[in-house]
Amino acid sequence: LFTIKEPNLLDVLEALDGFVHDNYARCEYCGEYHKFDEIEHYYRREVCQKPSCRANAYDDYKFNPQKEWGTY
């Protein structure tokens, strides 16, 4: 961003987007951004440390549509 002589709004937005992409990860359930060390792989999902997000990952992993809907 400092190498551009006269940055416009699009340049600033691209720089911010790049910073977020390089330094943060998004929780698959709450959608919030967290540092990489706060995101964990829990039951094949990338979730933050909130109990509700971890519970959703567990429920999605254990969900069996055939058993749930009775279509064996």
JSON list of N, CA and C in Angstrom, two decimals:
[
{"chain": "A", "resi": 1, "resn": "LEU", "atom": "N", "xyz": [0.82, -1.20, 0.00]},
{"chain": "A", "resi": 1, "resn": "LEU", "atom": "CA", "xyz": [0.00, 0.00, 0.00]},
{"chain": "A", "resi": 1, "resn": "LEU", "atom": "C", "xyz": [0.86, 1.26, 0.00]},
{"chain": "A", "resi": 2, "resn": "PHE", "atom": "N", "xyz": [2.02, 1.20, 0.65]},
{"chain": "A", "resi": 2, "resn": "PHE", "atom": "CA", "xyz": [2.88, 2.37, 0.70]},
{"chain": "A", "resi": 2, "resn": "PHE", "atom": "C", "xyz": [3.62, 2.62, -0.60]},
{"chain": "A", "resi": 3, "resn": "THR", "atom": "N", "xyz": [3.65, 1.62, -1.48]},
{"chain": "A", "resi": 3, "resn": "THR", "atom": "CA", "xyz": [4.34, 1.80, -2.75]},
{"chain": "A", "resi": 3, "resn": "THR", "atom": "C", "xyz": [3.48, 2.52, -3.77]},
{"chain": "A", "resi": 4, "resn": "ILE", "atom": "N", "xyz": [2.18, 2.64, -3.52]},
{"chain": "A", "resi": 4, "resn": "ILE", "atom": "CA", "xyz": [1.28, 3.32, -4.44]},
{"chain": "A", "resi": 4, "resn": "ILE", "atom": "C", "xyz": [1.30, 4.81, -4.12]},
{"chain": "A", "resi": 5, "resn": "LYS", "atom": "N", "xyz": [1.51, 5.62, -5.15]},
{"chain": "A", "resi": 5, "resn": "LYS", "atom": "CA", "xyz": [1.66, 7.06, -4.93]},
{"chain": "A", "resi": 5, "resn": "LYS", "atom": "C", "xyz": [0.36, 7.69, -4.42]},
{"chain": "A", "resi": 6, "resn": "GLU", "atom": "N", "xyz": [-0.75, 7.40, -5.06]},
{"chain": "A", "resi": 6, "resn": "GLU", "atom": "CA", "xyz": [-2.05, 7.93, -4.63]},
{"chain": "A", "resi": 6, "resn": "GLU", "atom": "C", "xyz": [-3.05, 6.77, -4.53]},
{"chain": "A", "resi": 7, "resn": "PRO", "atom": "N", "xyz": [-3.09, 6.08, -3.38]},
{"chain": "A", "resi": 7, "resn": "PRO", "atom": "CA", "xyz": [-4.01, 4.94, -3.26]},
{"chain": "A", "resi": 7, "resn": "PRO", "atom": "C", "xyz": [-5.47, 5.41, -3.24]},
{"chain": "A", "resi": 8, "resn": "ASN", "atom": "N", "xyz": [-6.31, 4.63, -3.86]},
{"chain": "A", "resi": 8, "resn": "ASN", "atom": "CA", "xyz": [-7.75, 4.92, -3.80]},
{"chain": "A", "resi": 8, "resn": "ASN", "atom": "C", "xyz": [-8.41, 3.91, -2.86]},
{"chain": "A", "resi": 9, "resn": "LEU", "atom": "N", "xyz": [-9.70, 4.00, -2.74]},
{"chain": "A", "resi": 9, "resn": "LEU", "atom": "CA", "xyz": [-10.43, 3.16, -1.79]},
{"chain": "A", "resi": 9, "resn": "LEU", "atom": "C", "xyz": [-10.29, 1.68, -2.12]},
{"chain": "A", "resi": 10, "resn": "LEU", "atom": "N", "xyz": [-10.27, 1.34, -3.39]},
{"chain": "A", "resi": 10, "resn": "LEU", "atom": "CA", "xyz": [-10.13, -0.06, -3.79]},
{"chain": "A", "resi": 10, "resn": "LEU", "atom": "C", "xyz": [-8.77, -0.62, -3.37]},
{"chain": "A", "resi": 11, "resn": "ASP", "atom": "N", "xyz": [-7.73, 0.18, -3.46]},
{"chain": "A", "resi": 11, "resn": "ASP", "atom": "CA", "xyz": [-6.41, -0.26, -3.02]},
{"chain": "A", "resi": 11, "resn": "ASP", "atom": "C", "xyz": [-6.38, -0.53, -1.53]},
{"chain": "A", "resi": 12, "resn": "VAL", "atom": "N", "xyz": [-7.03, 0.31, -0.75]},
{"chain": "A", "resi": 12, "resn": "VAL", "atom": "CA", "xyz": [-7.08, 0.13, 0.70]},
{"chain": "A", "resi": 12, "resn": "VAL", "atom": "C", "xyz": [-7.87, -1.13, 1.04]},
{"chain": "A", "resi": 13, "resn": "LEU", "atom": "N", "xyz": [-8.99, -1.34, 0.37]},
{"chain": "A", "resi": 13, "resn": "LEU", "atom": "CA", "xyz": [-9.80, -2.54, 0.63]},
{"chain": "A", "resi": 13, "resn": "LEU", "atom": "C", "xyz": [-9.05, -3.81, 0.28]},
{"chain": "A", "resi": 14, "resn": "GLU", "atom": "N", "xyz": [-8.32, -3.81, -0.82]},
{"chain": "A", "resi": 14, "resn": "GLU", "atom": "CA", "xyz": [-7.52, -4.98, -1.20]},
{"chain": "A", "resi": 14, "resn": "GLU", "atom": "C", "xyz": [-6.42, -5.24, -0.19]},
{"chain": "A", "resi": 15, "resn": "ALA", "atom": "N", "xyz": [-5.79, -4.19, 0.33]},
{"chain": "A", "resi": 15, "resn": "ALA", "atom": "CA", "xyz": [-4.75, -4.36, 1.33]},
{"chain": "A", "resi": 15, "resn": "ALA", "atom": "C", "xyz": [-5.31, -4.93, 2.62]},
{"chain": "A", "resi": 16, "resn": "LEU", "atom": "N", "xyz": [-6.47, -4.44, 3.05]},
{"chain": "A", "resi": 16, "resn": "LEU", "atom": "CA", "xyz": [-7.09, -4.97, 4.26]},
{"chain": "A", "resi": 16, "resn": "LEU", "atom": "C", "xyz": [-7.54, -6.41, 4.08]},
{"chain": "A", "resi": 17, "resn": "ASP", "atom": "N", "xyz": [-8.09, -6.73, 2.92]},
{"chain": "A", "resi": 17, "resn": "ASP", "atom": "CA", "xyz": [-8.52, -8.09, 2.64]},
{"chain": "A", "resi": 17, "resn": "ASP", "atom": "C", "xyz": [-7.32, -9.04, 2.64]},
{"chain": "A", "resi": 18, "resn": "GLY", "atom": "N", "xyz": [-6.22, -8.62, 2.08]},
{"chain": "A", "resi": 18, "resn": "GLY", "atom": "CA", "xyz": [-5.02, -9.44, 2.09]},
{"chain": "A", "resi": 18, "resn": "GLY", "atom": "C", "xyz": [-4.48, -9.66, 3.49]},
{"chain": "A", "resi": 19, "resn": "PHE", "atom": "N", "xyz": [-4.53, -8.62, 4.33]},
{"chain": "A", "resi": 19, "resn": "PHE", "atom": "CA", "xyz": [-4.07, -8.74, 5.71]},
{"chain": "A", "resi": 19, "resn": "PHE", "atom": "C", "xyz": [-4.92, -9.74, 6.48]},
{"chain": "A", "resi": 20, "resn": "VAL", "atom": "N", "xyz": [-6.24, -9.63, 6.33]},
{"chain": "A", "resi": 20, "resn": "VAL", "atom": "CA", "xyz": [-7.13, -10.56, 7.03]},
{"chain": "A", "resi": 20, "resn": "VAL", "atom": "C", "xyz": [-6.91, -11.98, 6.55]},
{"chain": "A", "resi": 21, "resn": "HIS", "atom": "N", "xyz": [-6.77, -12.16, 5.24]},
{"chain": "A", "resi": 21, "resn": "HIS", "atom": "CA", "xyz": [-6.57, -13.49, 4.68]},
{"chain": "A", "resi": 21, "resn": "HIS", "atom": "C", "xyz": [-5.26, -14.11, 5.16]},
{"chain": "A", "resi": 22, "resn": "ASP", "atom": "N", "xyz": [-4.23, -13.31, 5.32]},
{"chain": "A", "resi": 22, "resn": "ASP", "atom": "CA", "xyz": [-2.93, -13.82, 5.74]},
{"chain": "A", "resi": 22, "resn": "ASP", "atom": "C", "xyz": [-2.83, -14.09, 7.23]},
{"chain": "A", "resi": 23, "resn": "ASN", "atom": "N", "xyz": [-3.65, -13.44, 8.06]},
{"chain": "A", "resi": 23, "resn": "ASN", "atom": "CA", "xyz": [-3.47, -13.52, 9.50]},
{"chain": "A", "resi": 23, "resn": "ASN", "atom": "C", "xyz": [-4.63, -14.14, 10.27]},
{"chain": "A", "resi": 24, "resn": "TYR", "atom": "N", "xyz": [-5.76, -14.34, 9.62]},
{"chain": "A", "resi": 24, "resn": "TYR", "atom": "CA", "xyz": [-6.94, -14.83, 10.34]},
{"chain": "A", "resi": 24, "resn": "TYR", "atom": "C", "xyz": [-7.63, -15.94, 9.56]},
{"chain": "A", "resi": 25, "resn": "ALA", "atom": "N", "xyz": [-8.38, -16.75, 10.29]},
{"chain": "A", "resi": 25, "resn": "ALA", "atom": "CA", "xyz": [-9.20, -17.81, 9.69]},
{"chain": "A", "resi": 25, "resn": "ALA", "atom": "C", "xyz": [-10.63, -17.61, 10.16]},
{"chain": "A", "resi": 26, "resn": "ARG", "atom": "N", "xyz": [-11.56, -18.08, 9.36]},
{"chain": "A", "resi": 26, "resn": "ARG", "atom": "CA", "xyz": [-12.97, -17.89, 9.67]},
{"chain": "A", "resi": 26, "resn": "ARG", "atom": "C", "xyz": [-13.58, -19.18, 10.20]},
{"chain": "A", "resi": 27, "resn": "CYS", "atom": "N", "xyz": [-14.33, -19.06, 11.28]},
{"chain": "A", "resi": 27, "resn": "CYS", "atom": "CA", "xyz": [-15.04, -20.19, 11.85]},
{"chain": "A", "resi": 27, "resn": "CYS", "atom": "C", "xyz": [-16.17, -20.58, 10.91]},
{"chain": "A", "resi": 28, "resn": "GLU", "atom": "N", "xyz": [-16.35, -21.87, 10.67]},
{"chain": "A", "resi": 28, "resn": "GLU", "atom": "CA", "xyz": [-17.36, -22.33, 9.74]},
{"chain": "A", "resi": 28, "resn": "GLU", "atom": "C", "xyz": [-18.78, -22.17, 10.27]},
{"chain": "A", "resi": 29, "resn": "TYR", "atom": "N", "xyz": [-18.95, -21.97, 11.56]},
{"chain": "A", "resi": 29, "resn": "TYR", "atom": "CA", "xyz": [-20.29, -21.91, 12.13]},
{"chain": "A", "resi": 29, "resn": "TYR", "atom": "C", "xyz": [-20.71, -20.51, 12.52]},
{"chain": "A", "resi": 30, "resn": "CYS", "atom": "N", "xyz": [-19.90, -19.79, 13.26]},
{"chain": "A", "resi": 30, "resn": "CYS", "atom": "CA", "xyz": [-20.32, -18.44, 13.66]},
{"chain": "A", "resi": 30, "resn": "CYS", "atom": "C", "xyz": [-19.90, -17.39, 12.65]},
{"chain": "A", "resi": 31, "resn": "GLY", "atom": "N", "xyz": [-18.95, -17.71, 11.77]},
{"chain": "A", "resi": 31, "resn": "GLY", "atom": "CA", "xyz": [-18.53, -16.78, 10.73]},
{"chain": "A", "resi": 31, "resn": "GLY", "atom": "C", "xyz": [-17.57, -15.71, 11.21]},
{"chain": "A", "resi": 32, "resn": "GLU", "atom": "N", "xyz": [-17.16, -15.75, 12.45]},
{"chain": "A", "resi": 32, "resn": "GLU", "atom": "CA", "xyz": [-16.23, -14.76, 12.97]},
{"chain": "A", "resi": 32, "resn": "GLU", "atom": "C", "xyz": [-14.80, -15.12, 12.60]},
{"chain": "A", "resi": 33, "resn": "TYR", "atom": "N", "xyz": [-13.97, -14.11, 12.47]},
{"chain": "A", "resi": 33, "resn": "TYR", "atom": "CA", "xyz": [-12.56, -14.32, 12.18]},
{"chain": "A", "resi": 33, "resn": "TYR", "atom": "C", "xyz": [-11.78, -14.42, 13.47]},
{"chain": "A", "resi": 34, "resn": "HIS", "atom": "N", "xyz": [-10.87, -15.38, 13.52]},
{"chain": "A", "resi": 34, "resn": "HIS", "atom": "CA", "xyz": [-10.01, -15.61, 14.69]},
{"chain": "A", "resi": 34, "resn": "HIS", "atom": "C", "xyz": [-8.59, -15.84, 14.20]},
{"chain": "A", "resi": 35, "resn": "LYS", "atom": "N", "xyz": [-7.63, -15.64, 15.09]},
{"chain": "A", "resi": 35, "resn": "LYS", "atom": "CA", "xyz": [-6.24, -15.94, 14.73]},
{"chain": "A", "resi": 35, "resn": "LYS", "atom": "C", "xyz": [-6.12, -17.43, 14.47]},
{"chain": "A", "resi": 36, "resn": "PHE", "atom": "N", "xyz": [-5.12, -17.79, 13.67]},
{"chain": "A", "resi": 36, "resn": "PHE", "atom": "CA", "xyz": [-4.96, -19.19, 13.28]},
{"chain": "A", "resi": 36, "resn": "PHE", "atom": "C", "xyz": [-4.80, -20.12, 14.48]},
{"chain": "A", "resi": 37, "resn": "ASP", "atom": "N", "xyz": [-4.15, -19.67, 15.54]},
{"chain": "A", "resi": 37, "resn": "ASP", "atom": "CA", "xyz": [-3.95, -20.55, 16.69]},
{"chain": "A", "resi": 37, "resn": "ASP", "atom": "C", "xyz": [-5.23, -20.71, 17.52]},
{"chain": "A", "resi": 38, "resn": "GLU", "atom": "N", "xyz": [-6.26, -19.91, 17.27]},
{"chain": "A", "resi": 38, "resn": "GLU", "atom": "CA", "xyz": [-7.53, -20.05, 17.98]},
{"chain": "A", "resi": 38, "resn": "GLU", "atom": "C", "xyz": [-8.53, -20.92, 17.21]},
{"chain": "A", "resi": 39, "resn": "ILE", "atom": "N", "xyz": [-8.20, -21.27, 15.97]},
{"chain": "A", "resi": 39, "resn": "ILE", "atom": "CA", "xyz": [-9.05, -22.13, 15.16]},
{"chain": "A", "resi": 39, "resn": "ILE", "atom": "C", "xyz": [-8.50, -23.55, 15.25]},
{"chain": "A", "resi": 40, "resn": "GLU", "atom": "N", "xyz": [-9.38, -24.51, 15.43]},
{"chain": "A", "resi": 40, "resn": "GLU", "atom": "CA", "xyz": [-8.93, -25.90, 15.51]},
{"chain": "A", "resi": 40, "resn": "GLU", "atom": "C", "xyz": [-9.76, -26.77, 14.57]},
{"chain": "A", "resi": 41, "resn": "HIS", "atom": "N", "xyz": [-9.16, -27.85, 14.15]},
{"chain": "A", "resi": 41, "resn": "HIS", "atom": "CA", "xyz": [-9.86, -28.84, 13.33]},
{"chain": "A", "resi": 41, "resn": "HIS", "atom": "C", "xyz": [-10.58, -29.78, 14.30]},
{"chain": "A", "resi": 42, "resn": "TYR", "atom": "N", "xyz": [-11.87, -29.69, 14.30]},
{"chain": "A", "resi": 42, "resn": "TYR", "atom": "CA", "xyz": [-12.69, -30.45, 15.24]},
{"chain": "A", "resi": 42, "resn": "TYR", "atom": "C", "xyz": [-13.75, -31.18, 14.44]},
{"chain": "A", "resi": 43, "resn": "TYR", "atom": "N", "xyz": [-13.67, -32.49, 14.41]},
{"chain": "A", "resi": 43, "resn": "TYR", "atom": "CA", "xyz": [-14.59, -33.33, 13.63]},
{"chain": "A", "resi": 43, "resn": "TYR", "atom": "C", "xyz": [-14.67, -32.85, 12.18]},
{"chain": "A", "resi": 44, "resn": "ARG", "atom": "N", "xyz": [-13.52, -32.72, 11.55]},
{"chain": "A", "resi": 44, "resn": "ARG", "atom": "CA", "xyz": [-13.36, -32.37, 10.13]},
{"chain": "A", "resi": 44, "resn": "ARG", "atom": "C", "xyz": [-13.87, -30.97, 9.78]},
{"chain": "A", "resi": 45, "resn": "ARG", "atom": "N", "xyz": [-13.99, -30.10, 10.73]},
{"chain": "A", "resi": 45, "resn": "ARG", "atom": "CA", "xyz": [-14.41, -28.71, 10.50]},
{"chain": "A", "resi": 45, "resn": "ARG", "atom": "C", "xyz": [-13.40, -27.78, 11.15]},
{"chain": "A", "resi": 46, "resn": "GLU", "atom": "N", "xyz": [-13.32, -26.58, 10.62]},
{"chain": "A", "resi": 46, "resn": "GLU", "atom": "CA", "xyz": [-12.48, -25.55, 11.23]},
{"chain": "A", "resi": 46, "resn": "GLU", "atom": "C", "xyz": [-13.38, -24.66, 12.06]},
{"chain": "A", "resi": 47, "resn": "VAL", "atom": "N", "xyz": [-13.27, -24.78, 13.38]},
{"chain": "A", "resi": 47, "resn": "VAL", "atom": "CA", "xyz": [-14.16, -24.06, 14.28]},
{"chain": "A", "resi": 47, "resn": "VAL", "atom": "C", "xyz": [-13.35, -23.30, 15.32]},
{"chain": "A", "resi": 48, "resn": "CYS", "atom": "N", "xyz": [-13.99, -22.28, 15.89]},
{"chain": "A", "resi": 48, "resn": "CYS", "atom": "CA", "xyz": [-13.35, -21.55, 16.98]},
{"chain": "A", "resi": 48, "resn": "CYS", "atom": "C", "xyz": [-13.58, -22.32, 18.28]},
{"chain": "A", "resi": 49, "resn": "GLN", "atom": "N", "xyz": [-13.23, -21.72, 19.38]},
{"chain": "A", "resi": 49, "resn": "GLN", "atom": "CA", "xyz": [-13.29, -22.43, 20.66]},
{"chain": "A", "resi": 49, "resn": "GLN", "atom": "C", "xyz": [-14.60, -22.22, 21.40]},
{"chain": "A", "resi": 50, "resn": "LYS", "atom": "N", "xyz": [-15.60, -21.63, 20.75]},
{"chain": "A", "resi": 50, "resn": "LYS", "atom": "CA", "xyz": [-16.91, -21.47, 21.39]},
{"chain": "A", "resi": 50, "resn": "LYS", "atom": "C", "xyz": [-17.57, -22.84, 21.54]},
{"chain": "A", "resi": 51, "resn": "PRO", "atom": "N", "xyz": [-18.20, -23.09, 22.68]},
{"chain": "A", "resi": 51, "resn": "PRO", "atom": "CA", "xyz": [-18.87, -24.38, 22.86]},
{"chain": "A", "resi": 51, "resn": "PRO", "atom": "C", "xyz": [-19.97, -24.65, 21.84]},
{"chain": "A", "resi": 52, "resn": "SER", "atom": "N", "xyz": [-20.69, -23.62, 21.42]},
{"chain": "A", "resi": 52, "resn": "SER", "atom": "CA", "xyz": [-21.77, -23.82, 20.46]},
{"chain": "A", "resi": 52, "resn": "SER", "atom": "C", "xyz": [-21.22, -24.22, 19.09]},
{"chain": "A", "resi": 53, "resn": "CYS", "atom": "N", "xyz": [-20.11, -23.67, 18.68]},
{"chain": "A", "resi": 53, "resn": "CYS", "atom": "CA", "xyz": [-19.51, -24.03, 17.40]},
{"chain": "A", "resi": 53, "resn": "CYS", "atom": "C", "xyz": [-18.96, -25.46, 17.44]},
{"chain": "A", "resi": 54, "resn": "ARG", "atom": "N", "xyz": [-18.35, -25.81, 18.56]},
{"chain": "A", "resi": 54, "resn": "ARG", "atom": "CA", "xyz": [-17.84, -27.18, 18.71]},
{"chain": "A", "resi": 54, "resn": "ARG", "atom": "C", "xyz": [-19.00, -28.17, 18.72]},
{"chain": "A", "resi": 55, "resn": "ALA", "atom": "N", "xyz": [-20.10, -27.83, 19.38]},
{"chain": "A", "resi": 55, "resn": "ALA", "atom": "CA", "xyz": [-21.27, -28.71, 19.43]},
{"chain": "A", "resi": 55, "resn": "ALA", "atom": "C", "xyz": [-21.88, -28.88, 18.04]},
{"chain": "A", "resi": 56, "resn": "ASN", "atom": "N", "xyz": [-21.94, -27.81, 17.26]},
{"chain": "A", "resi": 56, "resn": "ASN", "atom": "CA", "xyz": [-22.46, -27.91, 15.90]},
{"chain": "A", "resi": 56, "resn": "ASN", "atom": "C", "xyz": [-21.59, -28.80, 15.03]},
{"chain": "A", "resi": 57, "resn": "ALA", "atom": "N", "xyz": [-20.28, -28.71, 15.18]},
{"chain": "A", "resi": 57, "resn": "ALA", "atom": "CA", "xyz": [-19.37, -29.57, 14.41]},
{"chain": "A", "resi": 57, "resn": "ALA", "atom": "C", "xyz": [-19.58, -31.03, 14.79]},
{"chain": "A", "resi": 58, "resn": "TYR", "atom": "N", "xyz": [-19.74, -31.31, 16.07]},
{"chain": "A", "resi": 58, "resn": "TYR", "atom": "CA", "xyz": [-19.99, -32.68, 16.52]},
{"chain": "A", "resi": 58, "resn": "TYR", "atom": "C", "xyz": [-21.32, -33.19, 15.98]},
{"chain": "A", "resi": 59, "resn": "ASP", "atom": "N", "xyz": [-22.37, -32.38, 16.06]},
{"chain": "A", "resi": 59, "resn": "ASP", "atom": "CA", "xyz": [-23.68, -32.79, 15.57]},
{"chain": "A", "resi": 59, "resn": "ASP", "atom": "C", "xyz": [-23.66, -33.07, 14.06]},
{"chain": "A", "resi": 60, "resn": "ASP", "atom": "N", "xyz": [-22.98, -32.22, 13.31]},
{"chain": "A", "resi": 60, "resn": "ASP", "atom": "CA", "xyz": [-22.89, -32.44, 11.86]},
{"chain": "A", "resi": 60, "resn": "ASP", "atom": "C", "xyz": [-22.11, -33.70, 11.53]},
{"chain": "A", "resi": 61, "resn": "TYR", "atom": "N", "xyz": [-21.09, -33.99, 12.32]},
{"chain": "A", "resi": 61, "resn": "TYR", "atom": "CA", "xyz": [-20.29, -35.18, 12.08]},
{"chain": "A", "resi": 61, "resn": "TYR", "atom": "C", "xyz": [-21.09, -36.45, 12.38]},
{"chain": "A", "resi": 62, "resn": "LYS", "atom": "N", "xyz": [-21.86, -36.42, 13.43]},
{"chain": "A", "resi": 62, "resn": "LYS", "atom": "CA", "xyz": [-22.62, -37.61, 13.85]},
{"chain": "A", "resi": 62, "resn": "LYS", "atom": "C", "xyz": [-23.97, -37.74, 13.14]},
{"chain": "A", "resi": 63, "resn": "PHE", "atom": "N", "xyz": [-24.36, -36.76, 12.33]},
{"chain": "A", "resi": 63, "resn": "PHE", "atom": "CA", "xyz": [-25.66, -36.79, 11.67]},
{"chain": "A", "resi": 63, "resn": "PHE", "atom": "C", "xyz": [-25.70, -37.90, 10.62]},
{"chain": "A", "resi": 64, "resn": "ASN", "atom": "N", "xyz": [-26.70, -38.75, 10.72]},
{"chain": "A", "resi": 64, "resn": "ASN", "atom": "CA", "xyz": [-26.92, -39.83, 9.78]},
{"chain": "A", "resi": 64, "resn": "ASN", "atom": "C", "xyz": [-28.30, -39.61, 9.16]},
{"chain": "A", "resi": 65, "resn": "PRO", "atom": "N", "xyz": [-28.38, -39.11, 7.92]},
{"chain": "A", "resi": 65, "resn": "PRO", "atom": "CA", "xyz": [-29.70, -38.81, 7.36]},
{"chain": "A", "resi": 65, "resn": "PRO", "atom": "C", "xyz": [-30.59, -40.02, 7.22]},
{"chain": "A", "resi": 66, "resn": "GLN", "atom": "N", "xyz": [-30.03, -41.20, 6.96]},
{"chain": "A", "resi": 66, "resn": "GLN", "atom": "CA", "xyz": [-30.86, -42.39, 6.83]},
{"chain": "A", "resi": 66, "resn": "GLN", "atom": "C", "xyz": [-31.51, -42.75, 8.16]},
{"chain": "A", "resi": 67, "resn": "LYS", "atom": "N", "xyz": [-30.76, -42.63, 9.23]},
{"chain": "A", "resi": 67, "resn": "LYS", "atom": "CA", "xyz": [-31.31, -42.93, 10.54]},
{"chain": "A", "resi": 67, "resn": "LYS", "atom": "C", "xyz": [-32.30, -41.83, 10.97]},
{"chain": "A", "resi": 68, "resn": "GLU", "atom": "N", "xyz": [-31.97, -40.60, 10.69]},
{"chain": "A", "resi": 68, "resn": "GLU", "atom": "CA", "xyz": [-32.81, -39.48, 11.08]},
{"chain": "A", "resi": 68, "resn": "GLU", "atom": "C", "xyz": [-34.16, -39.51, 10.35]},
{"chain": "A", "resi": 69, "resn": "TRP", "atom": "N", "xyz": [-34.14, -39.80, 9.08]},
{"chain": "A", "resi": 69, "resn": "TRP", "atom": "CA", "xyz": [-35.36, -39.76, 8.27]},
{"chain": "A", "resi": 69, "resn": "TRP", "atom": "C", "xyz": [-36.00, -41.12, 8.10]},
{"chain": "A", "resi": 70, "resn": "GLY", "atom": "N", "xyz": [-35.39, -42.17, 8.64]},
{"chain": "A", "resi": 70, "resn": "GLY", "atom": "CA", "xyz": [-35.96, -43.51, 8.57]},
{"chain": "A", "resi": 70, "resn": "GLY", "atom": "C", "xyz": [-35.97, -44.10, 7.18]},
{"chain": "A", "resi": 71, "resn": "THR", "atom": "N", "xyz": [-34.94, -43.83, 6.40]},
{"chain": "A", "resi": 71, "resn": "THR", "atom": "CA", "xyz": [-34.87, -44.34, 5.02]},
{"chain": "A", "resi": 71, "resn": "THR", "atom": "C", "xyz": [-33.69, -45.28, 4.85]},
{"chain": "A", "resi": 72, "resn": "TYR", "atom": "N", "xyz": [-33.74, -46.42, 5.52]},
{"chain": "A", "resi": 72, "resn": "TYR", "atom": "CA", "xyz": [-32.63, -47.37, 5.43]},
{"chain": "A", "resi": 72, "resn": "TYR", "atom": "C", "xyz": [-32.64, -48.09, 4.12]}
]
